[in-house]
Amino acid sequence: MKMRLLTGIVFATLSVVLFGQQAMASDTSSLYTGRALDLGSCPTNYGYGNYCQKPSQWYLGFWTEAGVYTNSHGSSLQRTGGGNAPHDRFFPGTGNSFLLGNLQNPKFNMNQMGLFLERKMNTSCGFDWGFKTQMMFGTDAYLTQSHEDFSFDHNWRSGDYYTSVSDLYVSVGYRKLAMKVGKFASPLSYEHAESPNNFFYSHSYGFLQSPDTHTGFLLDYRHHCRLSFFGGWTTGSDAGWDNRFDDSAVLGGFRYKLWDGGNLSYGMQYAKLHGGTYNGELRYSKMFFDRLGAGENMDAYYHSVVFTQDLGCRWDYAAEWYLMKTSNYSDALLQSGNGKVPFSRYGIAQYLTYQLTCKVALGLRAEWMRDNSYDADFYAATFGVNWTPVQCLVVRPEIRYDWHNGNGTALFNNNSNREQLSGGIAAMYKF
């Protein structure tokens, strides 16, 4: 395993040196910001000429995405129970499987609908404040629910459709220092839960290992125009304010502008996770990929390195290397049999996009992931198109091929195939 890990590190390092980067994993300038509102704009004249001019800081955004995704096996997702955890919703080896990030049956679905109101903080004039509140609905909204500690929105569900409060935070700052308090999107992954911030319809393996949201506080210090640091404390991954199992996690990293068009970011989380039940339902841990009962405790570590590069002439490249590892199992977890083999996953995902015309962009994503729990290497190649016939509408078809090898059970088509060809098409409208 050490050799494979070393190989992954070397491969990621060579990718950084030889190629480059685009926008950092948490670089909000690349994210969908919605429509600017005029209310709350900073005055342009204080009686002493123009002073402290600011653009509007208020934004209102709405998007919706619907589509269909299916696979060559033609199998539907096999339901195994009525709980909220992925294992309770769908058996992971059937149909599209949540390994692809598409949690719906292979049929037409409304994947997500989002609505947010935000005041962006701007500390260029000194002290400032901001906030964001965002709600999501659809088959993908499960990802941003506070399901790990059964907080307030964890059971907002009707069949395959979920509702979540994906962001609810306030921020304050002065000059170079800022703090965010509440529930917010994770800064640890290149891809995002919100579809307007991704090129592809499906998700990478790497995104599915990373936390989607955090609840707690996060400090951000901009050392200078090229380098910033962030760090804070949270209640773990995909958890809310209730923190029913007394989890605790530290979150930190940095973002660095290497050169024009090139950026590098590093983010990590180290968490102490505790098992238990709530209303008779076992706690589910995404970091462990399984349920945790009372006394089944462990430590969980995750980090990602994201490198992006604007290659010019309509080309963009990005690479993400990620690692997830659990350790320090309690006696109860060892005795249950789940902790006999340390659980870890690591890999690298690479993205290459080309703006063919002003309305058509092409994209290729290639990925490798090592999963020690299955003793297998996973591979995926995805080709996608983004067609923008009008400004607010994006149509994106894609085709994807997944395969894996190793000593474990075949995971596709009801555990009978080691490969799967899948694809789909979605339409997304942004306001």
Short mmCIF file of N, CA and C in Angstrom, two decimals, residues 192-293:
data_model
loop_
_atom_site.label_atom_id
_atom_site.label_comp_id
_atom_site.label_asym_id
_atom_site.label_seq_id
_atom_site.Cartn_x
_atom_site.Cartn_y
_atom_site.Cartn_z
N HIS A 192 -18.41 20.37 -6.77
CA HIS A 192 -19.33 20.93 -5.80
C HIS A 192 -20.68 20.22 -5.88
N ALA A 193 -21.45 20.32 -4.79
CA ALA A 193 -22.77 19.70 -4.77
C ALA A 193 -23.72 20.41 -5.72
N GLU A 194 -23.57 21.72 -5.89
CA GLU A 194 -24.46 22.50 -6.75
C GLU A 194 -24.08 22.29 -8.21
N SER A 195 -25.02 21.90 -9.03
CA SER A 195 -24.74 21.57 -10.43
C SER A 195 -24.21 22.74 -11.25
N PRO A 196 -24.59 24.02 -11.00
CA PRO A 196 -24.04 25.10 -11.83
C PRO A 196 -22.53 25.25 -11.70
N ASN A 197 -21.93 24.68 -10.66
CA ASN A 197 -20.50 24.83 -10.43
C ASN A 197 -19.68 23.66 -10.97
N ASN A 198 -20.31 22.75 -11.71
CA ASN A 198 -19.62 21.59 -12.27
C ASN A 198 -19.80 21.54 -13.78
N PHE A 199 -18.82 20.96 -14.46
CA PHE A 199 -18.93 20.78 -15.90
C PHE A 199 -19.73 19.52 -16.24
N PHE A 200 -19.53 18.45 -15.46
CA PHE A 200 -20.12 17.16 -15.79
C PHE A 200 -21.41 16.91 -15.02
N TYR A 201 -22.25 16.08 -15.60
CA TYR A 201 -23.52 15.69 -14.98
C TYR A 201 -23.26 14.77 -13.79
N SER A 202 -22.43 13.76 -13.95
CA SER A 202 -22.09 12.85 -12.86
C SER A 202 -20.90 13.41 -12.07
N HIS A 203 -20.59 12.76 -10.96
CA HIS A 203 -19.50 13.21 -10.10
C HIS A 203 -18.32 12.24 -10.17
N SER A 204 -17.16 12.74 -9.79
CA SER A 204 -15.96 11.92 -9.70
C SER A 204 -16.01 11.09 -8.41
N TYR A 205 -15.19 10.04 -8.36
CA TYR A 205 -15.04 9.27 -7.13
C TYR A 205 -14.51 10.18 -6.01
N GLY A 206 -13.61 11.06 -6.36
CA GLY A 206 -13.01 11.93 -5.35
C GLY A 206 -14.04 12.78 -4.64
N PHE A 207 -15.00 13.33 -5.39
CA PHE A 207 -16.03 14.15 -4.77
C PHE A 207 -16.83 13.34 -3.76
N LEU A 208 -17.08 12.08 -4.08
CA LEU A 208 -17.92 11.26 -3.21
C LEU A 208 -17.20 10.84 -1.93
N GLN A 209 -15.88 11.02 -1.85
CA GLN A 209 -15.15 10.74 -0.61
C GLN A 209 -15.10 11.96 0.30
N SER A 210 -15.23 13.13 -0.25
CA SER A 210 -15.02 14.37 0.51
C SER A 210 -16.30 14.78 1.23
N PRO A 211 -16.16 15.55 2.31
CA PRO A 211 -17.35 16.12 2.95
C PRO A 211 -18.07 17.06 1.98
N ASP A 212 -19.39 17.16 2.13
CA ASP A 212 -20.17 18.10 1.32
C ASP A 212 -20.40 19.41 2.06
N THR A 213 -20.69 19.32 3.36
CA THR A 213 -20.94 20.52 4.15
C THR A 213 -20.25 20.39 5.51
N HIS A 214 -20.09 21.52 6.17
CA HIS A 214 -19.58 21.57 7.54
C HIS A 214 -20.45 22.54 8.33
N THR A 215 -20.49 22.34 9.64
CA THR A 215 -21.15 23.28 10.54
C THR A 215 -20.17 23.63 11.65
N GLY A 216 -19.92 24.90 11.80
CA GLY A 216 -18.95 25.36 12.79
C GLY A 216 -18.48 26.76 12.42
N PHE A 217 -17.20 27.02 12.60
CA PHE A 217 -16.65 28.31 12.22
C PHE A 217 -15.37 28.12 11.40
N LEU A 218 -15.11 29.06 10.51
CA LEU A 218 -13.94 28.99 9.64
C LEU A 218 -13.34 30.37 9.52
N LEU A 219 -12.07 30.48 9.86
CA LEU A 219 -11.32 31.73 9.72
C LEU A 219 -10.58 31.73 8.39
N ASP A 220 -10.48 32.90 7.79
CA ASP A 220 -9.76 33.05 6.52
C ASP A 220 -8.85 34.27 6.63
N TYR A 221 -7.57 34.06 6.38
CA TYR A 221 -6.60 35.15 6.45
C TYR A 221 -5.90 35.28 5.12
N ARG A 222 -6.06 36.42 4.47
CA ARG A 222 -5.40 36.68 3.19
C ARG A 222 -4.07 37.36 3.47
N HIS A 223 -3.00 36.57 3.38
CA HIS A 223 -1.67 37.10 3.70
C HIS A 223 -1.28 38.19 2.72
N HIS A 224 -1.48 37.92 1.44
CA HIS A 224 -1.32 38.94 0.40
C HIS A 224 -2.14 38.50 -0.79
N CYS A 225 -2.02 39.20 -1.90
CA CYS A 225 -2.92 38.95 -3.02
C CYS A 225 -2.74 37.57 -3.63
N ARG A 226 -1.65 36.88 -3.32
CA ARG A 226 -1.39 35.56 -3.91
C ARG A 226 -1.58 34.40 -2.93
N LEU A 227 -1.63 34.67 -1.64
CA LEU A 227 -1.64 33.60 -0.65
C LEU A 227 -2.67 33.87 0.44
N SER A 228 -3.48 32.86 0.76
CA SER A 228 -4.42 32.96 1.87
C SER A 228 -4.47 31.63 2.61
N PHE A 229 -4.84 31.70 3.88
CA PHE A 229 -4.94 30.52 4.73
C PHE A 229 -6.35 30.43 5.31
N PHE A 230 -6.80 29.21 5.59
CA PHE A 230 -8.08 29.06 6.27
C PHE A 230 -7.98 27.95 7.30
N GLY A 231 -8.77 28.05 8.35
CA GLY A 231 -8.76 27.05 9.40
C GLY A 231 -9.91 27.28 10.36
N GLY A 232 -10.36 26.19 11.00
CA GLY A 232 -11.45 26.33 11.95
C GLY A 232 -11.84 25.01 12.57
N TRP A 233 -12.97 25.03 13.27
CA TRP A 233 -13.50 23.84 13.95
C TRP A 233 -14.91 23.59 13.46
N THR A 234 -15.26 22.30 13.28
CA THR A 234 -16.60 21.94 12.85
C THR A 234 -17.09 20.71 13.62
N THR A 235 -18.35 20.39 13.40
CA THR A 235 -18.95 19.19 14.01
C THR A 235 -18.75 17.96 13.13
N GLY A 236 -17.77 17.98 12.25
CA GLY A 236 -17.48 16.84 11.39
C GLY A 236 -17.99 17.04 9.99
N SER A 237 -18.26 15.95 9.31
CA SER A 237 -18.69 16.00 7.91
C SER A 237 -20.21 15.85 7.83
N ASP A 238 -20.84 16.72 7.04
CA ASP A 238 -22.27 16.60 6.73
C ASP A 238 -23.11 16.48 8.00
N ALA A 239 -22.77 17.28 9.00
CA ALA A 239 -23.50 17.30 10.27
C ALA A 239 -23.96 18.72 10.56
N GLY A 240 -24.95 18.84 11.45
CA GLY A 240 -25.51 20.13 11.78
C GLY A 240 -25.15 20.60 13.16
N TRP A 241 -26.03 21.45 13.73
CA TRP A 241 -25.74 22.06 15.02
C TRP A 241 -25.97 21.09 16.17
N ASP A 242 -26.83 20.09 15.99
CA ASP A 242 -27.17 19.20 17.11
C ASP A 242 -25.96 18.43 17.61
N ASN A 243 -25.10 17.96 16.71
CA ASN A 243 -23.89 17.23 17.07
C ASN A 243 -24.20 16.16 18.12
N ARG A 244 -25.15 15.29 17.78
CA ARG A 244 -25.67 14.33 18.75
C ARG A 244 -24.62 13.33 19.23
N PHE A 245 -23.55 13.12 18.46
CA PHE A 245 -22.56 12.11 18.83
C PHE A 245 -21.24 12.72 19.28
N ASP A 246 -21.25 14.01 19.55
CA ASP A 246 -20.07 14.71 20.07
C ASP A 246 -18.86 14.55 19.15
N ASP A 247 -19.08 14.64 17.87
CA ASP A 247 -17.96 14.63 16.93
C ASP A 247 -17.21 15.96 17.00
N SER A 248 -15.97 15.93 16.58
CA SER A 248 -15.16 17.14 16.57
C SER A 248 -14.16 17.05 15.44
N ALA A 249 -13.99 18.14 14.70
CA ALA A 249 -13.09 18.12 13.55
C ALA A 249 -12.39 19.46 13.40
N VAL A 250 -11.13 19.39 12.99
CA VAL A 250 -10.40 20.60 12.62
C VAL A 250 -10.30 20.63 11.10
N LEU A 251 -10.38 21.83 10.56
CA LEU A 251 -10.40 22.05 9.13
C LEU A 251 -9.37 23.12 8.81
N GLY A 252 -8.56 22.91 7.78
CA GLY A 252 -7.55 23.92 7.47
C GLY A 252 -6.94 23.72 6.10
N GLY A 253 -6.20 24.74 5.66
CA GLY A 253 -5.53 24.66 4.37
C GLY A 253 -5.06 26.02 3.89
N PHE A 254 -4.66 26.07 2.63
CA PHE A 254 -4.19 27.32 2.05
C PHE A 254 -4.54 27.35 0.56
N ARG A 255 -4.50 28.53 -0.02
CA ARG A 255 -4.69 28.73 -1.45
C ARG A 255 -3.56 29.65 -1.93
N TYR A 256 -2.97 29.30 -3.05
CA TYR A 256 -1.82 30.06 -3.52
C TYR A 256 -1.89 30.25 -5.03
N LYS A 257 -1.74 31.48 -5.45
CA LYS A 257 -1.70 31.78 -6.87
C LYS A 257 -0.26 31.65 -7.34
N LEU A 258 0.01 30.63 -8.15
CA LEU A 258 1.37 30.35 -8.59
C LEU A 258 1.85 31.33 -9.64
N TRP A 259 0.98 31.60 -10.61
CA TRP A 259 1.27 32.51 -11.72
C TRP A 259 -0.05 32.86 -12.37
N ASP A 260 -0.05 33.68 -13.40
CA ASP A 260 -1.28 34.05 -14.07
C ASP A 260 -1.97 32.80 -14.62
N GLY A 261 -3.18 32.56 -14.18
CA GLY A 261 -3.95 31.41 -14.64
C GLY A 261 -3.65 30.13 -13.91
N GLY A 262 -2.67 30.13 -13.00
CA GLY A 262 -2.29 28.91 -12.29
C GLY A 262 -2.47 29.05 -10.79
N ASN A 263 -3.15 28.10 -10.16
CA ASN A 263 -3.43 28.15 -8.73
C ASN A 263 -3.25 26.78 -8.10
N LEU A 264 -2.93 26.80 -6.83
CA LEU A 264 -2.75 25.57 -6.06
C LEU A 264 -3.47 25.73 -4.73
N SER A 265 -4.20 24.69 -4.30
CA SER A 265 -4.85 24.75 -3.00
C SER A 265 -4.66 23.41 -2.28
N TYR A 266 -4.63 23.49 -0.97
CA TYR A 266 -4.55 22.30 -0.12
C TYR A 266 -5.58 22.46 0.99
N GLY A 267 -6.34 21.41 1.24
CA GLY A 267 -7.31 21.43 2.33
C GLY A 267 -7.32 20.10 3.04
N MET A 268 -7.54 20.11 4.36
CA MET A 268 -7.55 18.87 5.14
C MET A 268 -8.60 18.96 6.24
N GLN A 269 -9.04 17.78 6.67
CA GLN A 269 -9.92 17.66 7.83
C GLN A 269 -9.47 16.46 8.66
N TYR A 270 -9.36 16.67 9.97
CA TYR A 270 -9.08 15.58 10.90
C TYR A 270 -10.21 15.55 11.91
N ALA A 271 -10.93 14.43 11.95
CA ALA A 271 -12.14 14.36 12.76
C ALA A 271 -12.13 13.17 13.70
N LYS A 272 -12.75 13.33 14.85
CA LYS A 272 -13.02 12.23 15.77
C LYS A 272 -14.51 11.93 15.69
N LEU A 273 -14.84 10.71 15.24
CA LEU A 273 -16.22 10.32 14.99
C LEU A 273 -16.65 9.26 16.00
N HIS A 274 -17.90 9.35 16.44
CA HIS A 274 -18.43 8.45 17.45
C HIS A 274 -19.74 7.83 16.96
N GLY A 275 -19.89 6.54 17.19
CA GLY A 275 -21.10 5.85 16.78
C GLY A 275 -22.23 6.01 17.78
N GLY A 276 -23.43 5.60 17.36
CA GLY A 276 -24.58 5.68 18.23
C GLY A 276 -25.87 5.53 17.44
N THR A 277 -26.98 5.71 18.12
CA THR A 277 -28.29 5.62 17.48
C THR A 277 -29.11 6.85 17.82
N TYR A 278 -30.08 7.15 16.96
CA TYR A 278 -31.03 8.23 17.21
C TYR A 278 -32.38 7.76 16.70
N ASN A 279 -33.36 7.75 17.59
CA ASN A 279 -34.70 7.24 17.25
C ASN A 279 -34.62 5.83 16.66
N GLY A 280 -33.72 5.03 17.21
CA GLY A 280 -33.60 3.65 16.77
C GLY A 280 -32.82 3.43 15.50
N GLU A 281 -32.26 4.49 14.91
CA GLU A 281 -31.51 4.37 13.66
C GLU A 281 -30.02 4.56 13.91
N LEU A 282 -29.22 3.63 13.40
CA LEU A 282 -27.77 3.72 13.57
C LEU A 282 -27.20 4.90 12.80
N ARG A 283 -26.20 5.50 13.40
CA ARG A 283 -25.50 6.60 12.74
C ARG A 283 -24.73 6.06 11.52
N TYR A 284 -24.77 6.80 10.41
CA TYR A 284 -24.03 6.43 9.20
C TYR A 284 -22.86 7.40 9.01
N SER A 285 -21.70 6.87 8.67
CA SER A 285 -20.52 7.71 8.45
C SER A 285 -20.06 7.57 7.01
N LYS A 286 -20.07 8.68 6.29
CA LYS A 286 -19.56 8.68 4.92
C LYS A 286 -18.06 8.40 4.90
N MET A 287 -17.35 8.84 5.92
CA MET A 287 -15.92 8.64 5.97
C MET A 287 -15.56 7.18 6.19
N PHE A 288 -16.50 6.40 6.76
CA PHE A 288 -16.27 4.98 6.98
C PHE A 288 -17.05 4.11 6.01
N PHE A 289 -17.99 4.74 5.29
CA PHE A 289 -18.77 4.03 4.28
C PHE A 289 -19.65 2.96 4.91
N ASP A 290 -20.05 3.18 6.16
CA ASP A 290 -20.86 2.18 6.85
C ASP A 290 -21.46 2.81 8.11
N ARG A 291 -22.29 2.05 8.80
CA ARG A 291 -22.90 2.51 10.04
C ARG A 291 -21.95 2.31 11.22
N LEU A 292 -22.16 3.13 12.25
CA LEU A 292 -21.37 3.03 13.47
C LEU A 292 -22.32 2.92 14.65
N GLY A 293 -22.18 1.83 15.42
CA GLY A 293 -23.01 1.63 16.59
C GLY A 293 -22.40 2.27 17.82
#
